[in-house]
């Protein structure tokens, strides 16, 4: 099969990889319908994260089940499935509490590499959710978005305790930030402030429900949020970048007693204890428990109540994946869909 | 009047200070019934916090109202009152949300110094709560504890989302940590693990409701908590120290999806973003909004349902305050009551 392999910073190749096989009786093999590139794939692409040799890439996936192991009971060959970027048993105490990426049996799908034609999914029963039937082609991008960026934006909004009557600010205008705007709108936020200086992203944020756009960053961005909120800051702030600047921007833009939901993978972040102490904010976040949200998200997509697939503004055949990485790195594309 | 003044590290003196007067029409003057020394007073005593010259000390207080300004409506001369260590208007949006120490009009009582015979309390209507009548003498220590350490332990437990069926760990065996144990017991925790290596404090923790005591600290302490919780960590952890070690101990002892309530004033703490991200914990804390809890706490004390005054294990006349600081610094006393 063909799959994307990163050989080093800015060196993405599409290569022949060995077809996956059932290894554990709880595995499933799926044939991908589409794949995509994630903002977090740009960390190693830019050399911020170090790779030990050539690495299969990707952690988002949708597809049709080809084969299942002997212990798989919840999905069967022929079904269309969406999975989380962490495989999990979904039966242990941690999973039942809704924190599947911290499942003691978790497998991070990025370690397998989902930008490929075929994929082995460990713990298939706990990880995959089937759609009611095979989806029409135009729903595939949205279902693929549910596998990570939608579920992650959703978790960010939930961790930030978004709800009716609240003012929400979103730091980061990548796919996750934009979908946190969509999530906030669905959760009934009264006012949604997207922080973005890129016109096409601002426009998509507005389509997803943003009521205001703030172009300033850092202290100036914080000052603008305070201006818009009677000097207090937002009730809920979603952090969807993962840098020191964006985390501090999120904490400082939140009112005392408010909530920061952080879903940008933290890189070189150190939070000053004294400032955090006196900020009186709540902090929660981490790798999104997408599996917790998948049934609800698939249902919303199936009923066409949300269209998160709009974040894909570039579609390329798998063979041209390198071009898709480049476009996202240069911020010419929000998110690249890889077709087969 | 007499009042405690710190002249530098380990240099505490009781001196004649000017009697306070009504400055704002929202002020009240109270005559203290008792005062006390707080664990946080030890930061400047030990030279960790720098003082700019001689500084009046103390931020906890109970007493009888002597005089009120022309705009004070909720308390009157002759009433016995308990106040929070932050004065606040208790009417603004932040106060109504329950975060009185972040009130835009707040005054930190430590800047006035409550270890004295008389005290000016700003924003008296928003800050003071009167008892039903003059209290019997044996309730005074508990009412004084409500002014900070009880309210702070209570907030720690609330921020850690303590509740029925949960396992709670408390990092720190000072008065706040011990009273967090009491709070956890009142909030219905199933299991309460006190982390302490001091026998008298362990005993008091058990009196307050601790079901287990862990003597180990740092990584060993974390390992013991995991042993006691099926490898997962506690649902709720209260951090009541404020150092890097204690914060990391608290975060690491909490299960994914669990809650850390931190109330130890942070000193030289920097939280590593990546570890926090993958921990999946909730973090909340800061200066306790004691005013939020005061009516409930006073009621519990008045009905003798709780006896937080037990944390005072040394009573000295105000004139011997220096001895009280020294005993706490050397951990010979948990908390010093200053009598008049």
mmCIF file with all atom_site columns, N, CA, C and O in Angstrom, chain A residues 236-267:
data_model
loop_
_atom_site.group_PDB
_atom_site.id
_atom_site.type_symbol
_atom_site.label_atom_id
_atom_site.label_alt_id
_atom_site.label_comp_id
_atom_site.label_asym_id
_atom_site.label_entity_id
_atom_site.label_seq_id
_atom_site.pdbx_PDB_ins_code
_atom_site.Cartn_x
_atom_site.Cartn_y
_atom_site.Cartn_z
_atom_site.occupancy
_atom_site.B_iso_or_equiv
_atom_site.pdbx_formal_charge
_atom_site.auth_seq_id
_atom_site.auth_comp_id
_atom_site.auth_asym_id
_atom_site.auth_atom_id
_atom_site.pdbx_PDB_model_num
ATOM 1   N N  . UNK A 1 236 ? -15.085 31.981 29.005 1.00 0.00 ? 236 UNK A N  1
ATOM 2   C CA . UNK A 1 236 ? -14.484 30.737 28.517 1.00 0.00 ? 236 UNK A CA 1
ATOM 3   C C  . UNK A 1 236 ? -13.490 31.078 27.426 1.00 0.00 ? 236 UNK A C  1
ATOM 4   O O  . UNK A 1 236 ? -13.813 31.840 26.512 1.00 0.00 ? 236 UNK A O  1
ATOM 5   N N  . UNK A 1 237 ? -12.299 30.533 27.512 1.00 0.00 ? 237 UNK A N  1
ATOM 6   C CA . UNK A 1 237 ? -11.307 30.752 26.462 1.00 0.00 ? 237 UNK A CA 1
ATOM 7   C C  . UNK A 1 237 ? -10.751 29.396 26.025 1.00 0.00 ? 237 UNK A C  1
ATOM 8   O O  . UNK A 1 237 ? -10.339 28.588 26.865 1.00 0.00 ? 237 UNK A O  1
ATOM 9   N N  . UNK A 1 238 ? -10.777 29.168 24.712 1.00 0.00 ? 238 UNK A N  1
ATOM 10  C CA . UNK A 1 238 ? -10.206 27.940 24.173 1.00 0.00 ? 238 UNK A CA 1
ATOM 11  C C  . UNK A 1 238 ? -8.820  28.272 23.614 1.00 0.00 ? 238 UNK A C  1
ATOM 12  O O  . UNK A 1 238 ? -8.674  29.197 22.822 1.00 0.00 ? 238 UNK A O  1
ATOM 13  N N  . UNK A 1 239 ? -7.827  27.508 24.055 1.00 0.00 ? 239 UNK A N  1
ATOM 14  C CA . UNK A 1 239 ? -6.458  27.695 23.576 1.00 0.00 ? 239 UNK A CA 1
ATOM 15  C C  . UNK A 1 239 ? -6.175  26.569 22.586 1.00 0.00 ? 239 UNK A C  1
ATOM 16  O O  . UNK A 1 239 ? -6.221  25.393 22.956 1.00 0.00 ? 239 UNK A O  1
ATOM 17  N N  . UNK A 1 240 ? -5.886  26.920 21.338 1.00 0.00 ? 240 UNK A N  1
ATOM 18  C CA . UNK A 1 240 ? -5.727  25.903 20.294 1.00 0.00 ? 240 UNK A CA 1
ATOM 19  C C  . UNK A 1 240 ? -4.448  26.130 19.496 1.00 0.00 ? 240 UNK A C  1
ATOM 20  O O  . UNK A 1 240 ? -4.437  26.040 18.270 1.00 0.00 ? 240 UNK A O  1
ATOM 21  N N  . UNK A 1 241 ? -3.358  26.437 20.213 1.00 0.00 ? 241 UNK A N  1
ATOM 22  C CA . UNK A 1 241 ? -2.061  26.636 19.551 1.00 0.00 ? 241 UNK A CA 1
ATOM 23  C C  . UNK A 1 241 ? -0.992  25.780 20.241 1.00 0.00 ? 241 UNK A C  1
ATOM 24  O O  . UNK A 1 241 ? -0.425  24.887 19.631 1.00 0.00 ? 241 UNK A O  1
ATOM 25  N N  . UNK A 1 242 ? -0.734  26.081 21.523 1.00 0.00 ? 242 UNK A N  1
ATOM 26  C CA . UNK A 1 242 ? 0.212   25.269 22.277 1.00 0.00 ? 242 UNK A CA 1
ATOM 27  C C  . UNK A 1 242 ? 1.550   25.925 22.550 1.00 0.00 ? 242 UNK A C  1
ATOM 28  O O  . UNK A 1 242 ? 2.503   25.257 22.935 1.00 0.00 ? 242 UNK A O  1
ATOM 29  N N  . UNK A 1 243 ? 1.624   27.247 22.373 1.00 0.00 ? 243 UNK A N  1
ATOM 30  C CA . UNK A 1 243 ? 2.879   27.948 22.680 1.00 0.00 ? 243 UNK A CA 1
ATOM 31  C C  . UNK A 1 243 ? 2.733   28.716 23.993 1.00 0.00 ? 243 UNK A C  1
ATOM 32  O O  . UNK A 1 243 ? 1.625   28.915 24.494 1.00 0.00 ? 243 UNK A O  1
ATOM 33  N N  . UNK A 1 244 ? 3.871   29.159 24.512 1.00 0.00 ? 244 UNK A N  1
ATOM 34  C CA . UNK A 1 244 ? 3.855   29.965 25.736 1.00 0.00 ? 244 UNK A CA 1
ATOM 35  C C  . UNK A 1 244 ? 2.990   31.209 25.543 1.00 0.00 ? 244 UNK A C  1
ATOM 36  O O  . UNK A 1 244 ? 2.157   31.546 26.386 1.00 0.00 ? 244 UNK A O  1
ATOM 37  N N  . UNK A 1 245 ? 3.167   31.864 24.405 1.00 0.00 ? 245 UNK A N  1
ATOM 38  C CA . UNK A 1 245 ? 2.422   33.101 24.155 1.00 0.00 ? 245 UNK A CA 1
ATOM 39  C C  . UNK A 1 245 ? 0.923   32.840 24.118 1.00 0.00 ? 245 UNK A C  1
ATOM 40  O O  . UNK A 1 245 ? 0.133   33.577 24.711 1.00 0.00 ? 245 UNK A O  1
ATOM 41  N N  . UNK A 1 246 ? 0.530   31.770 23.431 1.00 0.00 ? 246 UNK A N  1
ATOM 42  C CA . UNK A 1 246 ? -0.909  31.532 23.291 1.00 0.00 ? 246 UNK A CA 1
ATOM 43  C C  . UNK A 1 246 ? -1.523  31.098 24.619 1.00 0.00 ? 246 UNK A C  1
ATOM 44  O O  . UNK A 1 246 ? -2.654  31.471 24.947 1.00 0.00 ? 246 UNK A O  1
ATOM 45  N N  . UNK A 1 247 ? -0.780  30.324 25.416 1.00 0.00 ? 247 UNK A N  1
ATOM 46  C CA . UNK A 1 247 ? -1.309  29.926 26.721 1.00 0.00 ? 247 UNK A CA 1
ATOM 47  C C  . UNK A 1 247 ? -1.482  31.147 27.630 1.00 0.00 ? 247 UNK A C  1
ATOM 48  O O  . UNK A 1 247 ? -2.495  31.286 28.318 1.00 0.00 ? 247 UNK A O  1
ATOM 49  N N  . UNK A 1 248 ? -0.480  32.023 27.638 1.00 0.00 ? 248 UNK A N  1
ATOM 50  C CA . UNK A 1 248 ? -0.593  33.200 28.505 1.00 0.00 ? 248 UNK A CA 1
ATOM 51  C C  . UNK A 1 248 ? -1.695  34.134 27.997 1.00 0.00 ? 248 UNK A C  1
ATOM 52  O O  . UNK A 1 248 ? -2.412  34.759 28.781 1.00 0.00 ? 248 UNK A O  1
ATOM 53  N N  . UNK A 1 249 ? -1.827  34.211 26.676 1.00 0.00 ? 249 UNK A N  1
ATOM 54  C CA . UNK A 1 249 ? -2.898  35.027 26.101 1.00 0.00 ? 249 UNK A CA 1
ATOM 55  C C  . UNK A 1 249 ? -4.263  34.474 26.553 1.00 0.00 ? 249 UNK A C  1
ATOM 56  O O  . UNK A 1 249 ? -5.164  35.237 26.924 1.00 0.00 ? 249 UNK A O  1
ATOM 57  N N  . UNK A 1 250 ? -4.383  33.165 26.540 1.00 0.00 ? 250 UNK A N  1
ATOM 58  C CA . UNK A 1 250 ? -5.647  32.535 26.946 1.00 0.00 ? 250 UNK A CA 1
ATOM 59  C C  . UNK A 1 250 ? -5.932  32.780 28.430 1.00 0.00 ? 250 UNK A C  1
ATOM 60  O O  . UNK A 1 250 ? -7.040  33.174 28.816 1.00 0.00 ? 250 UNK A O  1
ATOM 61  N N  . UNK A 1 251 ? -4.923  32.570 29.283 1.00 0.00 ? 251 UNK A N  1
ATOM 62  C CA . UNK A 1 251 ? -5.129  32.736 30.729 1.00 0.00 ? 251 UNK A CA 1
ATOM 63  C C  . UNK A 1 251 ? -5.480  34.188 31.051 1.00 0.00 ? 251 UNK A C  1
ATOM 64  O O  . UNK A 1 251 ? -6.393  34.473 31.825 1.00 0.00 ? 251 UNK A O  1
ATOM 65  N N  . UNK A 1 252 ? -4.757  35.104 30.403 1.00 0.00 ? 252 UNK A N  1
ATOM 66  C CA . UNK A 1 252 ? -4.973  36.531 30.717 1.00 0.00 ? 252 UNK A CA 1
ATOM 67  C C  . UNK A 1 252 ? -6.277  37.071 30.136 1.00 0.00 ? 252 UNK A C  1
ATOM 68  O O  . UNK A 1 252 ? -6.780  38.091 30.586 1.00 0.00 ? 252 UNK A O  1
ATOM 69  N N  . UNK A 1 253 ? -6.807  36.403 29.131 1.00 0.00 ? 253 UNK A N  1
ATOM 70  C CA . UNK A 1 253 ? -8.062  36.865 28.509 1.00 0.00 ? 253 UNK A CA 1
ATOM 71  C C  . UNK A 1 253 ? -9.285  36.302 29.230 1.00 0.00 ? 253 UNK A C  1
ATOM 72  O O  . UNK A 1 253 ? -10.416 36.603 28.852 1.00 0.00 ? 253 UNK A O  1
ATOM 73  N N  . UNK A 1 254 ? -9.063  35.484 30.273 1.00 0.00 ? 254 UNK A N  1
ATOM 74  C CA . UNK A 1 254 ? -10.154 34.830 30.998 1.00 0.00 ? 254 UNK A CA 1
ATOM 75  C C  . UNK A 1 254 ? -10.452 35.593 32.289 1.00 0.00 ? 254 UNK A C  1
ATOM 76  O O  . UNK A 1 254 ? -9.533  35.980 32.996 1.00 0.00 ? 254 UNK A O  1
ATOM 77  N N  . UNK A 1 255 ? -11.717 35.779 32.585 1.00 0.00 ? 255 UNK A N  1
ATOM 78  C CA . UNK A 1 255 ? -12.071 36.505 33.813 1.00 0.00 ? 255 UNK A CA 1
ATOM 79  C C  . UNK A 1 255 ? -11.819 35.639 35.048 1.00 0.00 ? 255 UNK A C  1
ATOM 80  O O  . UNK A 1 255 ? -11.772 34.402 34.942 1.00 0.00 ? 255 UNK A O  1
ATOM 81  N N  . UNK A 1 256 ? -11.701 36.239 36.241 1.00 0.00 ? 256 UNK A N  1
ATOM 82  C CA . UNK A 1 256 ? -11.582 35.449 37.462 1.00 0.00 ? 256 UNK A CA 1
ATOM 83  C C  . UNK A 1 256 ? -12.767 34.495 37.579 1.00 0.00 ? 256 UNK A C  1
ATOM 84  O O  . UNK A 1 256 ? -13.914 34.904 37.379 1.00 0.00 ? 256 UNK A O  1
ATOM 85  N N  . UNK A 1 257 ? -12.484 33.250 37.862 1.00 0.00 ? 257 UNK A N  1
ATOM 86  C CA . UNK A 1 257 ? -13.544 32.251 37.951 1.00 0.00 ? 257 UNK A CA 1
ATOM 87  C C  . UNK A 1 257 ? -13.903 31.636 36.607 1.00 0.00 ? 257 UNK A C  1
ATOM 88  O O  . UNK A 1 257 ? -14.681 30.691 36.559 1.00 0.00 ? 257 UNK A O  1
ATOM 89  N N  . UNK A 1 258 ? -13.348 32.183 35.523 1.00 0.00 ? 258 UNK A N  1
ATOM 90  C CA . UNK A 1 258 ? -13.620 31.654 34.190 1.00 0.00 ? 258 UNK A CA 1
ATOM 91  C C  . UNK A 1 258 ? -12.792 30.414 33.894 1.00 0.00 ? 258 UNK A C  1
ATOM 92  O O  . UNK A 1 258 ? -12.006 29.955 34.737 1.00 0.00 ? 258 UNK A O  1
ATOM 93  N N  . UNK A 1 259 ? -12.984 29.877 32.696 1.00 0.00 ? 259 UNK A N  1
ATOM 94  C CA . UNK A 1 259 ? -12.384 28.580 32.350 1.00 0.00 ? 259 UNK A CA 1
ATOM 95  C C  . UNK A 1 259 ? -11.549 28.664 31.072 1.00 0.00 ? 259 UNK A C  1
ATOM 96  O O  . UNK A 1 259 ? -12.026 29.161 30.050 1.00 0.00 ? 259 UNK A O  1
ATOM 97  N N  . UNK A 1 260 ? -10.339 28.132 31.139 1.00 0.00 ? 260 UNK A N  1
ATOM 98  C CA . UNK A 1 260 ? -9.487  27.968 29.965 1.00 0.00 ? 260 UNK A CA 1
ATOM 99  C C  . UNK A 1 260 ? -9.519  26.491 29.565 1.00 0.00 ? 260 UNK A C  1
ATOM 100 O O  . UNK A 1 260 ? -9.234  25.621 30.389 1.00 0.00 ? 260 UNK A O  1
ATOM 101 N N  . UNK A 1 261 ? -9.882  26.218 28.313 1.00 0.00 ? 261 UNK A N  1
ATOM 102 C CA . UNK A 1 261 ? -9.787  24.864 27.775 1.00 0.00 ? 261 UNK A CA 1
ATOM 103 C C  . UNK A 1 261 ? -8.631  24.839 26.794 1.00 0.00 ? 261 UNK A C  1
ATOM 104 O O  . UNK A 1 261 ? -8.658  25.531 25.784 1.00 0.00 ? 261 UNK A O  1
ATOM 105 N N  . UNK A 1 262 ? -7.591  24.071 27.107 1.00 0.00 ? 262 UNK A N  1
ATOM 106 C CA . UNK A 1 262 ? -6.394  24.114 26.244 1.00 0.00 ? 262 UNK A CA 1
ATOM 107 C C  . UNK A 1 262 ? -6.222  22.791 25.512 1.00 0.00 ? 262 UNK A C  1
ATOM 108 O O  . UNK A 1 262 ? -6.171  21.727 26.113 1.00 0.00 ? 262 UNK A O  1
ATOM 109 N N  . UNK A 1 263 ? -6.163  22.891 24.199 1.00 0.00 ? 263 UNK A N  1
ATOM 110 C CA . UNK A 1 263 ? -6.064  21.688 23.373 1.00 0.00 ? 263 UNK A CA 1
ATOM 111 C C  . UNK A 1 263 ? -4.918  21.762 22.367 1.00 0.00 ? 263 UNK A C  1
ATOM 112 O O  . UNK A 1 263 ? -4.673  20.791 21.647 1.00 0.00 ? 263 UNK A O  1
ATOM 113 N N  . UNK A 1 264 ? -4.226  22.898 22.307 1.00 0.00 ? 264 UNK A N  1
ATOM 114 C CA . UNK A 1 264 ? -3.026  22.962 21.479 1.00 0.00 ? 264 UNK A CA 1
ATOM 115 C C  . UNK A 1 264 ? -1.927  22.157 22.172 1.00 0.00 ? 264 UNK A C  1
ATOM 116 O O  . UNK A 1 264 ? -1.682  22.355 23.364 1.00 0.00 ? 264 UNK A O  1
ATOM 117 N N  . UNK A 1 265 ? -1.287  21.242 21.452 1.00 0.00 ? 265 UNK A N  1
ATOM 118 C CA . UNK A 1 265 ? -0.259  20.403 22.088 1.00 0.00 ? 265 UNK A CA 1
ATOM 119 C C  . UNK A 1 265 ? 0.875   21.309 22.588 1.00 0.00 ? 265 UNK A C  1
ATOM 120 O O  . UNK A 1 265 ? 1.496   22.032 21.810 1.00 0.00 ? 265 UNK A O  1
ATOM 121 N N  . UNK A 1 266 ? 1.115   21.279 23.906 1.00 0.00 ? 266 UNK A N  1
ATOM 122 C CA . UNK A 1 266 ? 2.040   22.219 24.537 1.00 0.00 ? 266 UNK A CA 1
ATOM 123 C C  . UNK A 1 266 ? 3.483   21.966 24.100 1.00 0.00 ? 266 UNK A C  1
ATOM 124 O O  . UNK A 1 266 ? 3.969   20.834 24.150 1.00 0.00 ? 266 UNK A O  1
ATOM 125 N N  . UNK A 1 267 ? 4.144   23.004 23.653 1.00 0.00 ? 267 UNK A N  1
ATOM 126 C CA . UNK A 1 267 ? 5.553   22.937 23.270 1.00 0.00 ? 267 UNK A CA 1
ATOM 127 C C  . UNK A 1 267 ? 6.317   24.050 23.990 1.00 0.00 ? 267 UNK A C  1
ATOM 128 O O  . UNK A 1 267 ? 6.046   25.227 23.777 1.00 0.00 ? 267 UNK A O  1
#
